[in-house]
Short mmCIF file of C-alpha atoms and ligand atoms in Angstrom, two decimals:
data_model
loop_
_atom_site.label_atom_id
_atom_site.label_comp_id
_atom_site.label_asym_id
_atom_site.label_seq_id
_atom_site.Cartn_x
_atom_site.Cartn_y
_atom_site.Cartn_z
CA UNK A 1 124.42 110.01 112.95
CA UNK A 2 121.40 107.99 113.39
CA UNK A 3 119.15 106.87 110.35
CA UNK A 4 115.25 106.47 111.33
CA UNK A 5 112.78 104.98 108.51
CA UNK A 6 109.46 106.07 108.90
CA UNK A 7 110.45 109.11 110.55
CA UNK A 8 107.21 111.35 109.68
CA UNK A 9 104.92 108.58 110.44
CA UNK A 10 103.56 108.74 114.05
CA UNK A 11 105.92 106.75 116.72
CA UNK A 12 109.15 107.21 113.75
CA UNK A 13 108.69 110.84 114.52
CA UNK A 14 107.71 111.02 118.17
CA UNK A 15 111.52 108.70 118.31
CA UNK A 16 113.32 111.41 116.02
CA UNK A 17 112.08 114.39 119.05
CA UNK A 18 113.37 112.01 121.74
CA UNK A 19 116.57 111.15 119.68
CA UNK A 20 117.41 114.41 119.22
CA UNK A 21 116.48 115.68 122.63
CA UNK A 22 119.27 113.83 123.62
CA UNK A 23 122.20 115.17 121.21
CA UNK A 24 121.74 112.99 118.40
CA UNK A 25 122.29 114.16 114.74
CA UNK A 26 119.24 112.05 112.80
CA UNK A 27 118.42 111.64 109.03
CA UNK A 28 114.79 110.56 108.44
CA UNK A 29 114.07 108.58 105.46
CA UNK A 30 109.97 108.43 104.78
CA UNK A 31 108.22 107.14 101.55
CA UNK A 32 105.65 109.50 102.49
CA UNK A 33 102.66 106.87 101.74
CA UNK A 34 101.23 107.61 105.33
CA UNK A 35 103.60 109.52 107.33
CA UNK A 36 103.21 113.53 106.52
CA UNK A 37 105.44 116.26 105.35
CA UNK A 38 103.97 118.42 107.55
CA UNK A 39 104.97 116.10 110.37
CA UNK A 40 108.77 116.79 108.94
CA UNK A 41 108.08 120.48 108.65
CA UNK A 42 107.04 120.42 112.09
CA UNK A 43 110.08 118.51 113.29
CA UNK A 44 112.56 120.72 110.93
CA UNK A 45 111.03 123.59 113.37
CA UNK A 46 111.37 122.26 116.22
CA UNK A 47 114.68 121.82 115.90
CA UNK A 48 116.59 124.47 116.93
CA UNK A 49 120.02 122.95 117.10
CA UNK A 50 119.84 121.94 113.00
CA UNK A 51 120.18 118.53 114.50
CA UNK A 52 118.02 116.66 111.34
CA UNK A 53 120.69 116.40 109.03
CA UNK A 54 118.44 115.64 105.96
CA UNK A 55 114.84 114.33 104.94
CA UNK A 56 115.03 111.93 101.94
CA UNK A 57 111.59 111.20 100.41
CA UNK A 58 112.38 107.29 99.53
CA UNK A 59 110.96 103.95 99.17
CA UNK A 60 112.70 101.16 101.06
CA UNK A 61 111.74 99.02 97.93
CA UNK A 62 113.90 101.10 95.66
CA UNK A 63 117.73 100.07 96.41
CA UNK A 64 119.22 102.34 94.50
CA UNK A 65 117.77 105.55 95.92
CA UNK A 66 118.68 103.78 99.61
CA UNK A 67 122.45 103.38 98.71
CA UNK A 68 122.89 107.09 98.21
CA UNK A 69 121.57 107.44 101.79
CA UNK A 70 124.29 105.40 103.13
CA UNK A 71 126.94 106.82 100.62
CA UNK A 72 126.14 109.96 101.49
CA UNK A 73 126.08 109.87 105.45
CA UNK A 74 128.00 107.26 108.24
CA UNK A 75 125.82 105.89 110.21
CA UNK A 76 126.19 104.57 113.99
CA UNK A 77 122.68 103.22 114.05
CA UNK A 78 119.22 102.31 112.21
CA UNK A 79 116.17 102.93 113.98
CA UNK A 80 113.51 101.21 111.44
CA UNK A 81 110.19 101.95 111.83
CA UNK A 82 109.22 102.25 108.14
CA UNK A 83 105.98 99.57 107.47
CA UNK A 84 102.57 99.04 106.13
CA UNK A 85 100.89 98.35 109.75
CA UNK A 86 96.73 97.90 109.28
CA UNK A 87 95.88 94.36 110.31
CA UNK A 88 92.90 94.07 107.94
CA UNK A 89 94.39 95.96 104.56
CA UNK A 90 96.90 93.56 105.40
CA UNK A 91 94.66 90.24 104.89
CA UNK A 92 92.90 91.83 101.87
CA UNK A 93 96.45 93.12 100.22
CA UNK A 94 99.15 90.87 101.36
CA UNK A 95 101.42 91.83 98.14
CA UNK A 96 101.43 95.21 99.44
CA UNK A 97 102.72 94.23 102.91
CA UNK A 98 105.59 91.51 101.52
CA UNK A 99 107.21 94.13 99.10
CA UNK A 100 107.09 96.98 101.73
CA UNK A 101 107.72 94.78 105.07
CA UNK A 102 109.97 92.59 103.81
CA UNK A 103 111.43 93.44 100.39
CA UNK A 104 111.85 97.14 102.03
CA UNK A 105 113.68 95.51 105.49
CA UNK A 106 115.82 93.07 103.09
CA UNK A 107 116.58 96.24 100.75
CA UNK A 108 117.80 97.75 104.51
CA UNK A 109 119.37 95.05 105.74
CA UNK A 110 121.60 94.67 102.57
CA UNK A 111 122.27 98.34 103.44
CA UNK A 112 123.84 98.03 107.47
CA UNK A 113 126.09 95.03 106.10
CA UNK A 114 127.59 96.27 102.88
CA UNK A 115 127.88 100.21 104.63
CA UNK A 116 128.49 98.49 108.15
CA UNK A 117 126.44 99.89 110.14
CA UNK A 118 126.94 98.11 113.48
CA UNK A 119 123.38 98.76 115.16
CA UNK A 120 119.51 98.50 114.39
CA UNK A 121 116.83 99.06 116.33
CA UNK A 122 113.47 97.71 114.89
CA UNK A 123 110.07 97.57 115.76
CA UNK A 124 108.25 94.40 115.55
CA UNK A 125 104.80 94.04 117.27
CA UNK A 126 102.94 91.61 119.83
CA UNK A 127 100.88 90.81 116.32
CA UNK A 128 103.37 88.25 115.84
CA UNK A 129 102.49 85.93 118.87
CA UNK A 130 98.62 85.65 117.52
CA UNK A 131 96.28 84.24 120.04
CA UNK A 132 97.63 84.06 123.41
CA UNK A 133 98.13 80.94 124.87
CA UNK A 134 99.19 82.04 128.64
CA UNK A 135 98.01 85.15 130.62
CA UNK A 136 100.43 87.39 130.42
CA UNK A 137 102.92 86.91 127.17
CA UNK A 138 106.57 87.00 127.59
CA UNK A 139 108.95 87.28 125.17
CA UNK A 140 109.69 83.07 125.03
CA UNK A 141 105.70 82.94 124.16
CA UNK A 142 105.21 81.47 120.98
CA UNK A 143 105.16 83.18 117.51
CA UNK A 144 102.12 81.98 115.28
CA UNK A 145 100.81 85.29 114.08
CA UNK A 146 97.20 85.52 112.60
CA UNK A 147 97.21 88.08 110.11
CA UNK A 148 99.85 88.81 107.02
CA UNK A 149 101.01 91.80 109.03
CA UNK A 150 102.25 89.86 111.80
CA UNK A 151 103.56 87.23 109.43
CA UNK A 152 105.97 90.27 107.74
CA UNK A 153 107.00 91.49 110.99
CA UNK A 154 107.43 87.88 112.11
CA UNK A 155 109.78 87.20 108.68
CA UNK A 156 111.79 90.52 109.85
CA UNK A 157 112.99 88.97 112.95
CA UNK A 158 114.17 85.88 111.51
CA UNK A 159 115.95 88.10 108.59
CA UNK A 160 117.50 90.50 111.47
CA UNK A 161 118.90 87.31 113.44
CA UNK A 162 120.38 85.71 110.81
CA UNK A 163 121.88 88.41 109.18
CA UNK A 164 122.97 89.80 112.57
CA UNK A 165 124.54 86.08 113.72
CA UNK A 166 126.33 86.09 109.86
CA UNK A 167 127.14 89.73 109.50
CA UNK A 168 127.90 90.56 112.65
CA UNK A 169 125.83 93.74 114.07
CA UNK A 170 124.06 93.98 116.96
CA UNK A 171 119.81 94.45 117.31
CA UNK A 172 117.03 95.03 119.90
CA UNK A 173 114.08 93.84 118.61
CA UNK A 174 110.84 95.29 119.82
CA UNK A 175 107.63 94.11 120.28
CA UNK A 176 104.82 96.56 120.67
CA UNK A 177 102.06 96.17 122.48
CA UNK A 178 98.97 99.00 122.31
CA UNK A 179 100.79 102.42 121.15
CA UNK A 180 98.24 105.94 122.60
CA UNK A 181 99.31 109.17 123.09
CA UNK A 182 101.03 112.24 122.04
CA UNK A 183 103.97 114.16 123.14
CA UNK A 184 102.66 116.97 125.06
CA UNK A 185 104.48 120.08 123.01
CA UNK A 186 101.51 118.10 119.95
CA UNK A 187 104.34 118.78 117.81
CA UNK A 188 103.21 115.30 116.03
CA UNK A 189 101.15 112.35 116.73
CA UNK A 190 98.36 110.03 115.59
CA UNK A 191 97.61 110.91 112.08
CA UNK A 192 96.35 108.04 109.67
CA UNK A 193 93.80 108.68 106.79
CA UNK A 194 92.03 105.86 107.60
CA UNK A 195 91.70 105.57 111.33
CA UNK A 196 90.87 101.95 112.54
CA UNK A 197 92.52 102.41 116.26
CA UNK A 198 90.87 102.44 119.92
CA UNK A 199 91.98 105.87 121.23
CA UNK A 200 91.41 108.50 118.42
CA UNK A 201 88.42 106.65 117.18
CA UNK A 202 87.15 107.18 120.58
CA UNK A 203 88.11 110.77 120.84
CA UNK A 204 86.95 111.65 117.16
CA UNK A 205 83.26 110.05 118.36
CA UNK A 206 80.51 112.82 118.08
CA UNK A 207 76.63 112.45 117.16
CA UNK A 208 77.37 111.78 113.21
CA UNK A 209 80.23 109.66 113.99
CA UNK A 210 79.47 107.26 116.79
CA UNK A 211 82.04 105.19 118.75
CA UNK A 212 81.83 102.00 117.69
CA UNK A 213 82.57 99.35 120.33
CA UNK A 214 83.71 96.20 118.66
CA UNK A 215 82.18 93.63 120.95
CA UNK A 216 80.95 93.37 124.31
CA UNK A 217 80.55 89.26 125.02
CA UNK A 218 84.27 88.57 125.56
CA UNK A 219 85.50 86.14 128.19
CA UNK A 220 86.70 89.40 130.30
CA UNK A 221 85.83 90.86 133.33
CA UNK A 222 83.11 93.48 131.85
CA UNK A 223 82.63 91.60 128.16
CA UNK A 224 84.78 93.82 126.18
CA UNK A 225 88.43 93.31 125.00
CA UNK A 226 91.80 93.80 127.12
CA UNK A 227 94.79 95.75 125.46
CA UNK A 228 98.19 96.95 127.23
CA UNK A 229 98.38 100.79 126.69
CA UNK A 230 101.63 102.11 125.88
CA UNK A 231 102.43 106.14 125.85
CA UNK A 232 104.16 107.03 122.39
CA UNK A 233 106.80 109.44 124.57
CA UNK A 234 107.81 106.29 126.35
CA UNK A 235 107.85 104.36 123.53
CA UNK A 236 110.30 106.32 121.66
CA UNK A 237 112.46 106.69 124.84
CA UNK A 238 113.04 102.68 125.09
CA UNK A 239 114.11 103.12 121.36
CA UNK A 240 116.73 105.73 122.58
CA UNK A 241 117.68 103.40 125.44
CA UNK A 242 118.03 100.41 123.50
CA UNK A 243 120.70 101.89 121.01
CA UNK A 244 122.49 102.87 123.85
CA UNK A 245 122.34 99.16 125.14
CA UNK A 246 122.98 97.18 121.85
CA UNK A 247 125.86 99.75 120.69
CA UNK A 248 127.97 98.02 123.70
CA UNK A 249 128.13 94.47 121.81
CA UNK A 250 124.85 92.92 122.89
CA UNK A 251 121.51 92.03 120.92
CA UNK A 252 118.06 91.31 122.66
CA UNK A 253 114.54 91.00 121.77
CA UNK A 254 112.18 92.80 124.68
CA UNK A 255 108.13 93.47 124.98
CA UNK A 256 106.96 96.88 125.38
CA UNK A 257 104.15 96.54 127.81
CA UNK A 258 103.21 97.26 130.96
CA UNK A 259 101.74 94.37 132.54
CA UNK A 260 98.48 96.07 133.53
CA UNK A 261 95.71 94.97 130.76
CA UNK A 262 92.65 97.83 130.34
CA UNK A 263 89.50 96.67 128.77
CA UNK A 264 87.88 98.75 125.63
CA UNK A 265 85.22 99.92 128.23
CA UNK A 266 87.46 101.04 130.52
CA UNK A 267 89.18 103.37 127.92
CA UNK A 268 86.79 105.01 126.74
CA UNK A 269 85.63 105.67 130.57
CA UNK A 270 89.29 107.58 130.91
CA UNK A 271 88.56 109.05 127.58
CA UNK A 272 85.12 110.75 129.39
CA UNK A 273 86.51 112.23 132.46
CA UNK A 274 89.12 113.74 130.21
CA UNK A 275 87.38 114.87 127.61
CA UNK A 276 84.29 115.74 130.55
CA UNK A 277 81.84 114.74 128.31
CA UNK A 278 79.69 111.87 127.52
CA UNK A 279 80.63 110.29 124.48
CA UNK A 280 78.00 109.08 121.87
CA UNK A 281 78.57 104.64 121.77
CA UNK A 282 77.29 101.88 119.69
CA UNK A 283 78.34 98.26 120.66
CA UNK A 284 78.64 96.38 117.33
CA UNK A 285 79.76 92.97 116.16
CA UNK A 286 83.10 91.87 117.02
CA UNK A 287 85.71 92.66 114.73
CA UNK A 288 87.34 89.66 113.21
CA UNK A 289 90.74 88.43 114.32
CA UNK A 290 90.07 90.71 117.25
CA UNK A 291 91.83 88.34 120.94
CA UNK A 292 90.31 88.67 123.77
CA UNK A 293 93.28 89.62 125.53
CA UNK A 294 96.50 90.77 124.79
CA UNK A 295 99.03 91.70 127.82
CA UNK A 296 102.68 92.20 128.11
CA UNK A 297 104.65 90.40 130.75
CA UNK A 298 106.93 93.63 130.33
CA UNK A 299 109.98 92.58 133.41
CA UNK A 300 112.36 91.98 130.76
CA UNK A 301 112.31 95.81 129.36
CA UNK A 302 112.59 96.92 133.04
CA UNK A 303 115.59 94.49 133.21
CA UNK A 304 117.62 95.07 130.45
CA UNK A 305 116.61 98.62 129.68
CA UNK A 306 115.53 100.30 133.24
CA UNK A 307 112.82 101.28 131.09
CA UNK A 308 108.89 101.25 132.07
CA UNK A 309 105.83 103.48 131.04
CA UNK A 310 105.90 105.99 132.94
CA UNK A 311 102.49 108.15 131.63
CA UNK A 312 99.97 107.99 133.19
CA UNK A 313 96.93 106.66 130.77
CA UNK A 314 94.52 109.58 131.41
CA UNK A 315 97.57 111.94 130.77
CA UNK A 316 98.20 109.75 127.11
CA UNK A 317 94.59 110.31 126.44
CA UNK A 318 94.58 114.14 127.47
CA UNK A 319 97.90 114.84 125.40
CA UNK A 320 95.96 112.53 122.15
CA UNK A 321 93.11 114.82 122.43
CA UNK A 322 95.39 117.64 122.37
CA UNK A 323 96.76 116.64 118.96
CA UNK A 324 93.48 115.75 117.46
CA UNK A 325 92.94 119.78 118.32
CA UNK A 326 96.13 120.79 116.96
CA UNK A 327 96.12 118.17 113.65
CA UNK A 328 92.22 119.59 112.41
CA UNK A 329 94.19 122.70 111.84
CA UNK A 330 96.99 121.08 109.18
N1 LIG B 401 88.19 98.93 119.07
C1 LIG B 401 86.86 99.30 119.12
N2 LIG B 401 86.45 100.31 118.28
C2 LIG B 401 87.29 100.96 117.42
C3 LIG B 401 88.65 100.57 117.39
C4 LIG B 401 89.05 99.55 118.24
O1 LIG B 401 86.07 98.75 119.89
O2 LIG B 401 86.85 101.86 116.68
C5 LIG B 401 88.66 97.84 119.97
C6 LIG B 401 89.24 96.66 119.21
O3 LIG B 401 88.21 95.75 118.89
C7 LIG B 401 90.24 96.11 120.20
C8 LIG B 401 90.72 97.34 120.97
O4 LIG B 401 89.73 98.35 120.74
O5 LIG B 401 89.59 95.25 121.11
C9 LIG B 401 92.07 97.87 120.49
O6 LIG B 401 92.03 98.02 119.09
P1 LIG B 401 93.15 98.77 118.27
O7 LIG B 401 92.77 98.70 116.81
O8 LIG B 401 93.37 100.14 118.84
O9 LIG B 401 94.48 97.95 118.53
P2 LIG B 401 94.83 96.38 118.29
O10 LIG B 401 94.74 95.75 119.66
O11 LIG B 401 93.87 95.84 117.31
O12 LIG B 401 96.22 96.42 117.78
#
């Protein structure tokens, strides 16, 4: 049985299709503050072998409702996605991302070692290595995040290696770089009520809502930022792959990236073509805290994990657009 926090929220659930495409039982545990019960619904019906074992609608930050999780089911892993995750609500309510981030994690972790569970996978971000300092950023780049998000996820991974080195339970740590896409059955995907992200701003554009391009005088090749754009599917995949890794005695921390930066410009060029349409822009101010580039040196997860992004990024945009479609109508 594998536990996943954050499991209606958009990569949690996009990781509870892949885990159970490949035989797992899975419990989902969601607060519910932005993941969607419709998200669950949609899961619930998609699965056709009864494989999610239960839906608990629960705060990390309440102990007492996550002990009768672990009372109540054996689990051979954690898969934690669970988190408050917007960059600016973060700097404006910081209170809001310690209790969830880290009270919630700390609530969890108290969880694997008194139930023993002997794995966790969690997801950590490339927010917590702030401004670059060297072209591409490997996993030994240093951590000096810039924001309170990347500070929480930052406290998480010194809370998971401790406990794990006193406890004794093995971890992949994951650090995300850009997250796009959809899987293409659009059973779920990118759904947040406030939508401050590159892609589905991009693709939600028309000629009331203008794309707003954040920017267009940075130190890159055409003056507009550089991201690493991963696909969601392949995302939730390494997740699948690194249980399968750490559940054999070994702990890791690994970038998921690609290697190959795109700039803002050339996104929403992709986004065109697919979409064949032009696409009403504005270039604005920059948006603050914003690097000017932010790519994975990604060998490690192709080392340890065989595992690479394998969608192409017109195919992550088409399959995004796709949802958009299919989430209007929930
Ligand atoms: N961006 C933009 N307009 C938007 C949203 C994002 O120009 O409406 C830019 C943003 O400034 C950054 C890049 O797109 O350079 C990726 O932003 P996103 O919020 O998707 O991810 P981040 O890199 O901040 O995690």
């Amino acid at each position: 049985m594998i536990l996943i926090t954050g499991g209606a929220g958009y990569i949690g659930s996009n990781s509870v299709i892949e885990f159970l495409k490949n035989g797992y039982d899975v419990v989902i545990v969601d607060n519910l503050s932005t993941g969607h019960i419709q998200i669950v619904e949609r899961l619930k019906n998609t699965d056709f072998e009864g494989k999610i074992k239960d839906f608990f609608e629960i705060d990390l930050k309440n102990k007492n409702d996550l002990e009768k999780v672990f009372e109540k089911y054996d689990f051979e892993a954690v898969i934690h996605f669970a988190a408050a995750s917007l960059v600016g609500e973060s700097v404006k309510e910081p209170q809001k991302y310690y209790h969830n981030n880290v009270f919630g994690t700390l609530n969890l972790l108290d969880c694997i070692i008194k139930y023993k569970v002997k794995n966790l996978v969690f997801s950590s971000t490339a927010a917590t290595y702030g401004n670059p300092i060297s072209d591409l950023i490997d996993e030994n780049h240093v951590q000096k995040p810039i924001n309170p998000y990347g500070n929480t996820k930052l406290a998480i991974e010194y809370m998971i290696k401790d406990y794990a080195h006193a406890y004794n339970f093995n971890y992949m740590i994951f650090r995300y770089f850009n997250v796009i896409g959809a899987n293409k059955e659009v059973i779920t995907g990118e759904w947040h009520d406030i939508e401050t992200h590159l892609v589905p701003n991009i693709l939600k554009a028309d000629e009331e809502k203008v794309f707003s391009l954040f920017g267009d005088d940075y130190d890159t090749k055409d003056g507009t930022c550089v991201r690493d754009y991963i696909d969601v599917v392949d995302l939730a995949r390494a997740h699948r792959l690194a249980f399968e890794y750490i559940k054999n005695g070994k702990s890791d921390i690994v970038n998921l990236g690609t290697k190959d930066g795109k700039t803002v410009k050339e996104i929403f060029n992709i986004c065109e073509k697919v979409l064949d349409k032009k696409i009403p822009l504005k270039i604005c101010e920059r948006r603050e805290g914003d690097p000017a580039k932010l790519v994975a040196n990604s060998a490690r997860s192709k080392e340890i994990l065989n595992w690479e992004n394998k969608t192409p990024l017109e195919e992550s945009i088409k399959n995004a657009y796709r949802w958009e479609q299919e989430r209007k109508k929930l």
